[in-house]
Amino acid sequence: MTATAASMPMLKAQNRAAAGKGEARRLRRTGFVPAIAYGKDLPATPIAVVPKEVTLILKSERGQNTVLELDLGGKRFLAMIREFALHPVKRALEHVDFIEVRLDKPVDVQVPLIAIGKAIGITKGGVLRVVHRTLPVRCLPNLIPIKIEADVAHLELGQHVSTQELKLPEGVAVRLPPEQTLIAVVAPEKEEVEVAAPVAAVPGAVPVAGAPVGAPGAAPAAAAPAAEAVPAKDEKKKKK
């Protein structure tokens, strides 16, 4: 299902002349949040929007990929939410960046990848590993899919779905190599239990608190931290 002109929400905005933290606080007291709109043919324009209306768009089916009509004092143009900031504690919307789009110019966005079906390999003890939960997609704004589905029912243990196997809507391209693994059925990882070799006690030594028995003065080993796609931007982002 693609976006149509009738499905594009309207968002009213107002110009704001001043910038800075003081102006941002004043706006929030009046029920607005600071925002900025920019694009190839649109100079960076400081604006203010109602946070509740933006939040409704972000929580909608298309979320940040929603193409909306921004009404700025009677001047209307199509835009998308490029970035937004939330309060670290209250999680309230604090700032929004809008980028102007045109229906005849492709955009780069992230689209959710959904696995469909139960893989055969899972019934044989395998585990479904989703390598990419979202896909970097390029298409016209009104062709952005809500999601991309991948059928995994046929996957045996050790098999996978790659980019080239996806059934994509017309006009939609995934910006990943054709052979890129997206979803795989793998063998479950076995926990490796390491048994430390006994260490002879040193007469008269005082163990450090938390040290293993038989390892006087040894500090407990620290665990190593676990190892851990942004859409391409055509225009340099302007700061408020």
Coordinates of N, CA and C in Angstrom, one line a residue, residues 26-240:
R26 N 9.9 29.4 25.8 CA 8.7 30.2 25.6 C 7.7 29.5 24.7
L27 N 8.2 28.9 23.6 CA 7.3 28.2 22.7 C 6.6 27.0 23.4
R28 N 7.4 26.3 24.2 CA 6.8 25.1 24.9 C 5.7 25.5 25.8
R29 N 5.9 26.7 26.5 CA 4.9 27.2 27.4 C 3.6 27.5 26.7
T30 N 3.7 27.9 25.4 CA 2.5 28.2 24.6 C 1.9 27.1 23.8
G31 N 2.5 25.9 24.1 CA 2.0 24.7 23.4 C 2.6 24.3 22.1
F32 N 3.8 24.9 21.8 CA 4.5 24.6 20.6 C 5.9 24.0 20.9
V33 N 6.5 23.5 19.9 CA 8.0 23.1 20.0 C 8.7 23.7 18.8
P34 N 10.0 24.0 19.0 CA 10.7 24.6 17.9 C 11.0 23.5 16.8
A35 N 11.0 23.9 15.6 CA 11.3 23.0 14.5 C 12.0 23.8 13.4
I36 N 12.5 23.1 12.4 CA 13.2 23.7 11.2 C 12.8 22.9 10.0
A37 N 12.6 23.6 8.9 CA 12.2 23.0 7.6 C 13.3 23.5 6.6
Y38 N 13.7 22.5 5.8 CA 14.8 22.9 4.8 C 14.7 21.9 3.6
G39 N 15.4 22.2 2.6 CA 15.4 21.3 1.4 C 16.2 21.9 0.3
K40 N 16.3 21.3 -0.8 CA 17.1 21.7 -1.9 C 16.7 23.1 -2.4
D41 N 15.4 23.3 -2.5 CA 14.8 24.6 -2.9 C 14.2 25.4 -1.8
L42 N 14.5 25.0 -0.6 CA 14.0 25.7 0.6 C 15.1 26.0 1.6
P43 N 15.4 27.3 1.8 CA 16.4 27.7 2.8 C 15.9 27.2 4.2
A44 N 16.9 27.0 5.0 CA 16.6 26.6 6.4 C 15.6 27.6 7.0
T45 N 14.4 27.2 7.4 CA 13.4 28.1 7.9 C 13.0 27.7 9.3
P46 N 13.3 28.5 10.3 CA 12.8 28.2 11.7 C 11.3 28.3 11.8
I47 N 10.7 27.2 12.3 CA 9.2 27.2 12.5 C 8.9 26.6 13.8
A48 N 7.6 26.6 14.1 CA 7.1 26.1 15.4 C 5.8 25.2 15.0
V49 N 5.7 24.0 15.7 CA 4.6 23.1 15.4 C 4.1 22.6 16.8
V50 N 2.8 22.1 16.7 CA 2.2 21.5 17.9 C 2.7 20.1 18.1
P51 N 3.3 19.8 19.2 CA 4.0 18.5 19.4 C 3.0 17.4 19.4
K52 N 1.8 17.6 19.9 CA 0.8 16.5 19.8 C 0.5 16.0 18.4
E53 N 0.4 16.9 17.5 CA 0.1 16.6 16.1 C 1.3 15.8 15.5
V54 N 2.5 16.2 15.8 CA 3.7 15.5 15.3 C 3.8 14.1 15.9
T55 N 3.5 14.0 17.2 CA 3.5 12.7 17.8 C 2.6 11.7 17.2
L56 N 1.4 12.2 16.8 CA 0.4 11.4 16.2 C 0.9 10.8 14.9
I57 N 1.6 11.7 14.1 CA 2.2 11.2 12.9 C 3.3 10.2 13.1
L58 N 4.1 10.4 14.1 CA 5.2 9.4 14.4 C 4.7 8.1 14.9
K59 N 3.5 8.1 15.5 CA 2.9 6.9 16.0 C 2.0 6.2 15.0
S60 N 1.8 6.8 13.9 CA 0.9 6.3 12.8 C 1.6 5.1 12.1
E61 N 0.9 4.5 11.2 CA 1.3 3.3 10.6 C 2.7 3.5 9.8
R62 N 2.8 4.6 9.2 CA 4.0 4.9 8.4 C 5.1 5.5 9.3
G63 N 4.7 6.1 10.4 CA 5.7 6.7 11.3 C 6.5 7.8 10.6
Q64 N 7.8 7.8 10.8 CA 8.7 8.8 10.3 C 8.7 8.8 8.7
N65 N 8.2 7.8 8.1 CA 8.2 7.7 6.6 C 6.9 8.4 6.1
T66 N 6.1 9.0 6.9 CA 4.9 9.7 6.5 C 5.2 10.9 5.6
V67 N 4.6 11.0 4.4 CA 4.7 12.2 3.6 C 3.6 13.1 4.0
L68 N 3.9 14.3 4.5 CA 2.8 15.2 5.0 C 2.9 16.5 4.2
E69 N 1.8 17.2 4.4 CA 1.7 18.6 3.7 C 1.9 19.6 4.8
L70 N 2.9 20.3 4.8 CA 3.3 21.3 5.8 C 2.7 22.7 5.3
D71 N 1.8 23.2 6.2 CA 1.1 24.5 5.9 C 1.8 25.6 6.7
L72 N 2.6 26.4 6.1 CA 3.3 27.5 6.8 C 2.7 28.8 6.4
G73 N 1.7 29.2 7.1 CA 1.1 30.5 6.9 C 0.5 30.6 5.5
G74 N -0.1 29.5 5.0 CA -0.8 29.5 3.7 C 0.1 29.0 2.6
K75 N 1.4 28.9 2.9 CA 2.3 28.4 1.9 C 2.5 26.9 2.2
R76 N 2.1 26.0 1.3 CA 2.1 24.6 1.5 C 3.1 23.9 0.6
F77 N 3.7 22.9 1.3 CA 4.7 22.1 0.5 C 4.8 20.7 1.2
L78 N 5.2 19.7 0.4 CA 5.3 18.3 1.0 C 6.6 18.2 1.7
A79 N 6.6 17.5 2.8 CA 7.7 17.3 3.7 C 7.7 16.0 4.4
M80 N 8.8 15.6 5.0 CA 8.9 14.4 5.8 C 9.7 14.8 7.0
I81 N 9.5 14.0 8.1 CA 10.2 14.2 9.3 C 11.6 13.6 9.2
R82 N 12.6 14.4 9.1 CA 14.0 13.8 9.0 C 14.5 13.4 10.3
E83 N 14.4 14.2 11.3 CA 14.9 13.8 12.7 C 14.0 14.5 13.7
F84 N 14.1 13.9 14.9 CA 13.3 14.6 16.0 C 14.0 14.2 17.3
A85 N 13.8 15.1 18.3 CA 14.5 14.9 19.6 C 13.4 14.8 20.7
L86 N 13.7 13.9 21.7 CA 12.8 13.7 22.8 C 13.5 14.1 24.1
H87 N 12.7 14.6 25.1 CA 13.3 14.8 26.4 C 13.9 13.5 27.0
P88 N 15.1 13.5 27.5 CA 15.7 12.3 28.0 C 14.9 11.6 29.1
V89 N 14.2 12.3 29.9 CA 13.4 11.7 31.0 C 11.9 11.7 30.7
K90 N 11.3 12.8 30.3 CA 9.9 12.9 30.1 C 9.5 12.2 28.8
R91 N 10.4 12.1 27.9 CA 10.2 11.5 26.5 C 9.2 12.4 25.7
A92 N 9.1 13.6 26.1 CA 8.2 14.6 25.4 C 9.0 15.1 24.2
L93 N 8.3 15.4 23.1 CA 8.9 15.9 21.9 C 9.5 17.3 22.1
E94 N 10.8 17.5 21.7 CA 11.4 18.8 22.0 C 11.8 19.5 20.7
H95 N 12.1 18.8 19.7 CA 12.5 19.5 18.4 C 12.3 18.6 17.2
V96 N 12.0 19.2 16.1 CA 11.7 18.4 14.9 C 12.4 19.0 13.7
D97 N 13.0 18.2 12.8 CA 13.6 18.6 11.5 C 12.7 18.1 10.4
F98 N 12.2 19.0 9.5 CA 11.4 18.6 8.4 C 12.3 18.8 7.1
I99 N 12.2 17.9 6.2 CA 12.9 18.1 4.9 C 11.8 18.1 3.8
E100 N 12.0 19.1 2.9 CA 11.0 19.2 1.8 C 11.3 18.1 0.8
V101 N 10.2 17.5 0.3 CA 10.3 16.4 -0.7 C 9.4 16.7 -1.9
R102 N 9.7 16.1 -3.0 CA 8.9 16.2 -4.2 C 8.5 14.8 -4.7
L103 N 7.3 14.7 -5.2 CA 6.9 13.4 -5.6 C 7.6 12.8 -6.8
D104 N 8.4 13.6 -7.5 CA 9.2 13.1 -8.6 C 10.6 13.0 -8.3
K105 N 11.0 13.1 -7.0 CA 12.4 12.9 -6.6 C 12.5 11.8 -5.6
P106 N 13.4 10.8 -5.8 CA 13.5 9.7 -4.8 C 14.1 10.2 -3.5
V107 N 13.7 9.4 -2.5 CA 14.2 9.7 -1.1 C 14.8 8.4 -0.6
D108 N 15.7 8.5 0.4 CA 16.3 7.4 1.1 C 15.7 7.2 2.5
V109 N 15.1 6.1 2.8 CA 14.4 5.9 4.1 C 14.7 4.5 4.6
Q110 N 14.4 4.3 5.9 CA 14.5 2.9 6.4 C 13.1 2.3 6.6
V111 N 12.9 1.1 6.1 CA 11.6 0.4 6.1 C 11.8 -0.9 6.9
P112 N 10.8 -1.2 7.8 CA 10.9 -2.4 8.6 C 10.9 -3.7 7.7
L113 N 11.7 -4.7 8.1 CA 11.7 -6.0 7.4 C 11.0 -7.0 8.3
I114 N 10.0 -7.6 7.8 CA 9.2 -8.6 8.6 C 9.3 -10.0 8.1
A115 N 9.6 -10.9 9.0 CA 9.7 -12.3 8.6 C 8.3 -12.9 8.6
I116 N 8.0 -13.7 7.6 CA 6.6 -14.3 7.5 C 6.8 -15.8 7.5
G117 N 6.0 -16.5 8.3 CA 6.0 -17.9 8.4 C 7.0 -18.5 9.4
K118 N 6.9 -19.8 9.7 CA 7.8 -20.4 10.6 C 8.8 -21.3 9.9
A119 N 10.0 -21.0 10.0 CA 11.0 -21.8 9.2 C 11.1 -23.2 9.6
I120 N 11.3 -24.1 8.6 CA 11.4 -25.5 8.9 C 12.5 -25.8 9.8
G121 N 13.6 -25.1 9.6 CA 14.8 -25.3 10.4 C 14.6 -25.1 11.9
I122 N 13.6 -24.3 12.3 CA 13.3 -24.0 13.7 C 12.8 -25.2 14.4
T123 N 11.9 -26.0 13.6 CA 11.4 -27.3 14.2 C 12.5 -28.3 14.4
K124 N 13.6 -28.1 13.8 CA 14.7 -29.0 13.9 C 15.8 -28.5 14.9
G125 N 15.4 -27.5 15.7 CA 16.4 -27.0 16.7 C 17.1 -25.8 16.3
G126 N 16.8 -25.2 15.1 CA 17.5 -24.0 14.7 C 16.9 -22.7 15.3
V127 N 17.6 -21.6 15.2 CA 17.1 -20.3 15.7 C 17.1 -19.3 14.5
L128 N 16.0 -18.6 14.5 CA 15.8 -17.6 13.4 C 16.6 -16.3 13.9
R129 N 17.6 -15.9 13.0 CA 18.4 -14.7 13.3 C 18.1 -13.7 12.3
V130 N 17.5 -12.6 12.7 CA 17.2 -11.4 11.8 C 18.4 -10.5 11.9
V131 N 19.1 -10.5 10.8 CA 20.3 -9.6 10.7 C 20.0 -8.2 10.5
H132 N 19.0 -7.9 9.6 CA 18.5 -6.5 9.3 C 17.0 -6.4 9.7
R133 N 16.7 -5.6 10.7 CA 15.3 -5.4 11.1 C 14.7 -4.3 10.3
T134 N 15.5 -3.4 9.8 CA 15.1 -2.4 8.8 C 16.0 -2.4 7.6
L135 N 15.5 -2.0 6.5 CA 16.2 -2.0 5.2 C 16.3 -0.6 4.7
P136 N 17.5 -0.2 4.2 CA 17.7 1.1 3.6 C 17.1 1.1 2.2
V137 N 16.1 1.9 2.0 CA 15.3 1.8 0.7 C 15.3 3.1 0.0
R138 N 15.3 3.1 -1.3 CA 15.3 4.3 -2.2 C 14.1 4.2 -3.1
C139 N 13.2 5.2 -3.1 CA 12.1 5.2 -4.0 C 11.5 6.6 -3.9
L140 N 10.4 6.8 -4.7 CA 9.7 8.1 -4.7 C 8.9 8.2 -3.4
P141 N 8.7 9.4 -2.9 CA 8.0 9.5 -1.6 C 6.7 8.8 -1.5
N142 N 5.9 8.9 -2.6 CA 4.6 8.3 -2.5 C 4.6 6.7 -2.7
L143 N 5.8 6.2 -2.9 CA 5.9 4.7 -3.1 C 6.5 4.0 -1.9
I144 N 6.8 4.8 -0.9 CA 7.5 4.2 0.3 C 6.5 3.1 0.9
P145 N 7.0 1.8 1.0 CA 6.2 0.8 1.5 C 6.1 0.9 3.1
I146 N 5.0 0.4 3.6 CA 4.9 0.4 5.1 C 5.9 -0.6 5.7
K147 N 6.1 -1.7 5.0 CA 7.0 -2.7 5.5 C 7.4 -3.6 4.3
I148 N 8.4 -4.4 4.4 CA 8.8 -5.3 3.4 C 8.8 -6.7 4.1
E149 N 8.2 -7.7 3.4 CA 8.0 -9.0 4.0 C 9.0 -10.0 3.4
A150 N 9.5 -10.9 4.1 CA 10.3 -12.0 3.6 C 9.8 -13.3 4.1
D151 N 9.4 -14.2 3.2 CA 8.9 -15.5 3.5 C 10.1 -16.4 4.0
V152 N 10.0 -16.9 5.2 CA 11.1 -17.7 5.8 C 10.7 -19.2 6.0
A153 N 9.4 -19.5 5.6 CA 8.9 -20.8 5.9 C 9.7 -22.0 5.3
H154 N 10.4 -21.7 4.2 CA 11.1 -22.8 3.5 C 12.5 -23.0 4.0
L155 N 13.0 -22.1 4.9 CA 14.4 -22.2 5.4 C 14.7 -23.4 6.2
E156 N 15.7 -24.1 5.8 CA 16.3 -25.2 6.6 C 17.4 -24.7 7.5
L157 N 17.9 -25.5 8.4 CA 19.0 -25.1 9.2 C 20.2 -24.8 8.3
G158 N 20.8 -23.6 8.5 CA 21.9 -23.2 7.7 C 21.6 -22.4 6.5
Q159 N 20.3 -22.2 6.2 CA 19.9 -21.4 5.0 C 19.5 -20.0 5.4
H160 N 19.4 -19.1 4.4 CA 19.1 -17.7 4.7 C 18.3 -17.1 3.5
V161 N 17.8 -15.9 3.8 CA 17.2 -15.0 2.8 C 18.1 -13.9 2.5
S162 N 18.4 -13.6 1.2 CA 19.3 -12.5 0.9 C 18.5 -11.4 0.2
T163 N 19.1 -10.3 0.0 CA 18.5 -9.1 -0.7 C 17.8 -9.5 -2.0
Q164 N 18.6 -10.3 -2.8 CA 18.1 -10.6 -4.2 C 16.8 -11.4 -4.2
E165 N 16.5 -12.0 -3.0 CA 15.3 -12.9 -3.0 C 14.1 -12.2 -2.5
L166 N 14.2 -10.9 -2.2 CA 13.0 -10.2 -1.7 C 12.1 -9.9 -2.9
K167 N 10.8 -9.9 -2.6 CA 9.8 -9.5 -3.6 C 9.4 -8.0 -3.3
L168 N 10.0 -7.1 -4.0 CA 9.8 -5.7 -3.8 C 8.7 -5.1 -4.6
P169 N 8.0 -4.1 -4.1 CA 7.1 -3.3 -4.9 C 7.8 -2.6 -6.1
E170 N 7.0 -2.4 -7.1 CA 7.6 -1.7 -8.3 C 8.1 -0.3 -7.9
G171 N 9.3 0.0 -8.3 CA 9.8 1.4 -8.0 C 10.6 1.5 -6.7
V172 N 10.7 0.3 -6.0 CA 11.4 0.3 -4.7 C 12.7 -0.5 -4.8
A173 N 13.8 0.1 -4.4 CA 15.1 -0.6 -4.4 C 15.7 -0.6 -3.0
V174 N 16.3 -1.7 -2.7 CA 17.0 -1.8 -1.4 C 18.5 -1.6 -1.6
R175 N 19.0 -0.7 -0.8 CA 20.4 -0.2 -1.0 C 21.4 -1.1 -0.2
L176 N 21.3 -2.4 -0.6 CA 22.3 -3.4 0.0 C 22.7 -4.3 -1.1
P177 N 23.9 -5.0 -1.0 CA 24.3 -5.9 -2.0 C 23.3 -7.0 -2.2
P178 N 23.2 -7.6 -3.5 CA 22.2 -8.6 -3.8 C 22.4 -9.9 -2.9
E179 N 23.7 -10.2 -2.5 CA 23.9 -11.4 -1.8 C 23.9 -11.2 -0.3
Q180 N 23.6 -10.0 0.2 CA 23.6 -9.6 1.6 C 22.6 -10.5 2.4
T181 N 23.0 -11.2 3.4 CA 22.1 -12.0 4.3 C 21.3 -11.1 5.1
L182 N 19.9 -11.3 5.1 CA 19.0 -10.5 5.8 C 18.4 -11.3 7.0
I183 N 18.0 -12.5 6.8 CA 17.5 -13.4 7.8 C 18.1 -14.8 7.6
A184 N 18.4 -15.5 8.7 CA 19.0 -16.8 8.6 C 18.5 -17.7 9.7
V185 N 18.6 -19.0 9.4 CA 18.3 -20.0 10.5 C 19.6 -20.6 10.8
V186 N 20.0 -20.5 12.1 CA 21.3 -20.9 12.5 C 21.2 -21.9 13.7
A187 N 22.3 -22.6 14.0 CA 22.3 -23.5 15.1 C 22.4 -22.7 16.4
P188 N 21.7 -23.1 17.4 CA 21.7 -22.3 18.7 C 23.2 -22.3 19.3
E189 N 23.5 -21.2 19.8 CA 24.9 -21.0 20.4 C 25.0 -21.8 21.7
K190 N 26.0 -22.6 21.9 CA 26.2 -23.3 23.1 C 27.1 -22.5 24.1
E191 N 26.7 -22.4 25.3 CA 27.4 -21.7 26.3 C 28.7 -22.5 26.6
E192 N 29.8 -21.7 26.6 CA 31.1 -22.4 26.9 C 31.4 -22.0 28.4
V193 N 31.6 -23.1 29.2 CA 31.8 -22.9 30.6 C 33.3 -23.1 30.8
E194 N 34.0 -22.1 31.3 CA 35.5 -22.2 31.5 C 35.7 -22.5 33.0
V195 N 36.5 -23.5 33.2 CA 36.9 -23.9 34.6 C 38.3 -23.5 34.9
A196 N 38.4 -22.6 35.9 CA 39.7 -22.0 36.2 C 40.6 -23.1 36.9
A197 N 41.9 -23.1 36.5 CA 42.8 -24.1 37.1 C 43.0 -23.6 38.5
P198 N 43.1 -24.6 39.5 CA 43.4 -24.2 40.9 C 44.8 -23.6 41.1
V199 N 44.8 -22.6 41.9 CA 46.0 -21.9 42.2 C 46.4 -22.1 43.6
A200 N 47.7 -22.5 43.8 CA 48.2 -22.8 45.2 C 48.1 -21.6 46.1
A201 N 47.7 -21.7 47.3 CA 47.6 -20.6 48.3 C 49.0 -20.2 48.7
V202 N 49.2 -18.9 49.0 CA 50.4 -18.4 49.5 C 50.3 -18.2 51.0
P203 N 51.1 -18.8 51.8 CA 51.0 -18.7 53.2 C 51.1 -17.2 53.7
G204 N 50.1 -16.8 54.5 CA 50.1 -15.5 55.1 C 49.5 -14.4 54.2
A205 N 49.1 -14.8 53.0 CA 48.5 -13.7 52.1 C 47.1 -13.5 52.5
V206 N 46.6 -12.2 52.3 CA 45.3 -11.8 52.6 C 44.5 -11.6 51.4
P207 N 43.4 -12.4 51.1 CA 42.7 -12.3 49.9 C 42.0 -11.0 49.8
V208 N 41.9 -10.4 48.5 CA 41.1 -9.2 48.3 C 39.6 -9.6 48.2
A209 N 38.8 -8.7 48.8 CA 37.4 -9.0 48.8 C 36.9 -9.2 47.4
G210 N 36.2 -10.4 47.2 CA 35.6 -10.7 45.9 C 36.6 -11.5 45.0
A211 N 37.8 -11.8 45.5 CA 38.7 -12.6 44.7 C 38.4 -14.1 44.9
P212 N 38.6 -14.9 43.8 CA 38.3 -16.3 43.9 C 39.1 -17.0 45.0
V213 N 38.5 -18.0 45.6 CA 39.3 -18.8 46.6 C 40.5 -19.4 46.0
G214 N 41.6 -19.3 46.6 CA 42.8 -19.9 46.0 C 43.6 -19.0 45.2
A215 N 43.1 -17.7 45.0 CA 43.8 -16.7 44.2 C 44.0 -15.4 45.0
P216 N 44.9 -15.5 46.0 CA 45.1 -14.4 47.0 C 45.5 -13.1 46.3
G217 N 44.8 -12.0 46.7 CA 45.1 -10.7 46.1 C 44.7 -10.5 44.7
A218 N 44.0 -11.4 44.1 CA 43.6 -11.3 42.7 C 42.2 -10.5 42.7
A219 N 42.1 -9.5 41.8 CA 40.9 -8.8 41.6 C 40.0 -9.5 40.6
P220 N 38.7 -9.5 40.8 CA 37.8 -10.2 39.9 C 37.9 -9.6 38.5
A221 N 37.9 -10.5 37.5 CA 38.1 -10.0 36.1 C 36.9 -9.3 35.6
A222 N 37.1 -8.2 34.9 CA 35.9 -7.4 34.4 C 35.5 -8.0 33.1
A223 N 34.1 -8.0 32.9 CA 33.6 -8.6 31.7 C 33.8 -7.6 30.5
A224 N 34.1 -8.1 29.4 CA 34.3 -7.2 28.2 C 32.9 -6.8 27.7
P225 N 32.7 -5.5 27.3 CA 31.4 -5.1 26.8 C 31.1 -5.7 25.5
A226 N 29.8 -6.0 25.3 CA 29.4 -6.7 24.1 C 29.5 -5.7 22.9
A227 N 29.9 -6.2 21.7 CA 29.9 -5.4 20.5 C 28.6 -5.0 20.1
E228 N 28.4 -3.9 19.6 CA 27.1 -3.5 19.1 C 27.2 -3.8 17.5
A229 N 20.9 2.0 10.0 CA 21.5 2.5 8.8 C 20.8 3.9 8.7
V230 N 21.7 4.8 8.6 CA 21.1 6.1 8.6 C 20.8 6.5 7.1
P231 N 19.6 7.0 6.9 CA 19.3 7.4 5.5 C 20.3 8.4 5.0
A232 N 20.7 8.2 3.7 CA 21.6 9.2 3.1 C 20.9 10.5 3.0
K233 N 21.7 11.6 3.2 CA 21.1 13.0 3.2 C 21.7 13.7 2.0
D234 N 20.8 14.2 1.2 CA 21.2 15.0 0.0 C 21.6 16.4 0.4
E235 N 21.1 16.9 1.4 CA 21.3 18.3 1.8 C 22.0 18.3 3.1
K236 N 22.9 19.3 3.4 CA 23.5 19.4 4.7 C 22.5 19.9 5.7
K237 N 22.4 19.2 6.8 CA 21.4 19.5 7.8 C 21.7 20.9 8.4
K238 N 20.7 21.7 8.6 CA 20.9 23.0 9.2 C 20.5 22.9 10.7
K239 N 21.3 23.5 11.5 CA 21.0 23.5 12.9 C 20.1 24.7 13.3
K240 N 19.3 24.5 14.3 CA 18.4 25.6 14.7 C 19.2 26.7 15.3

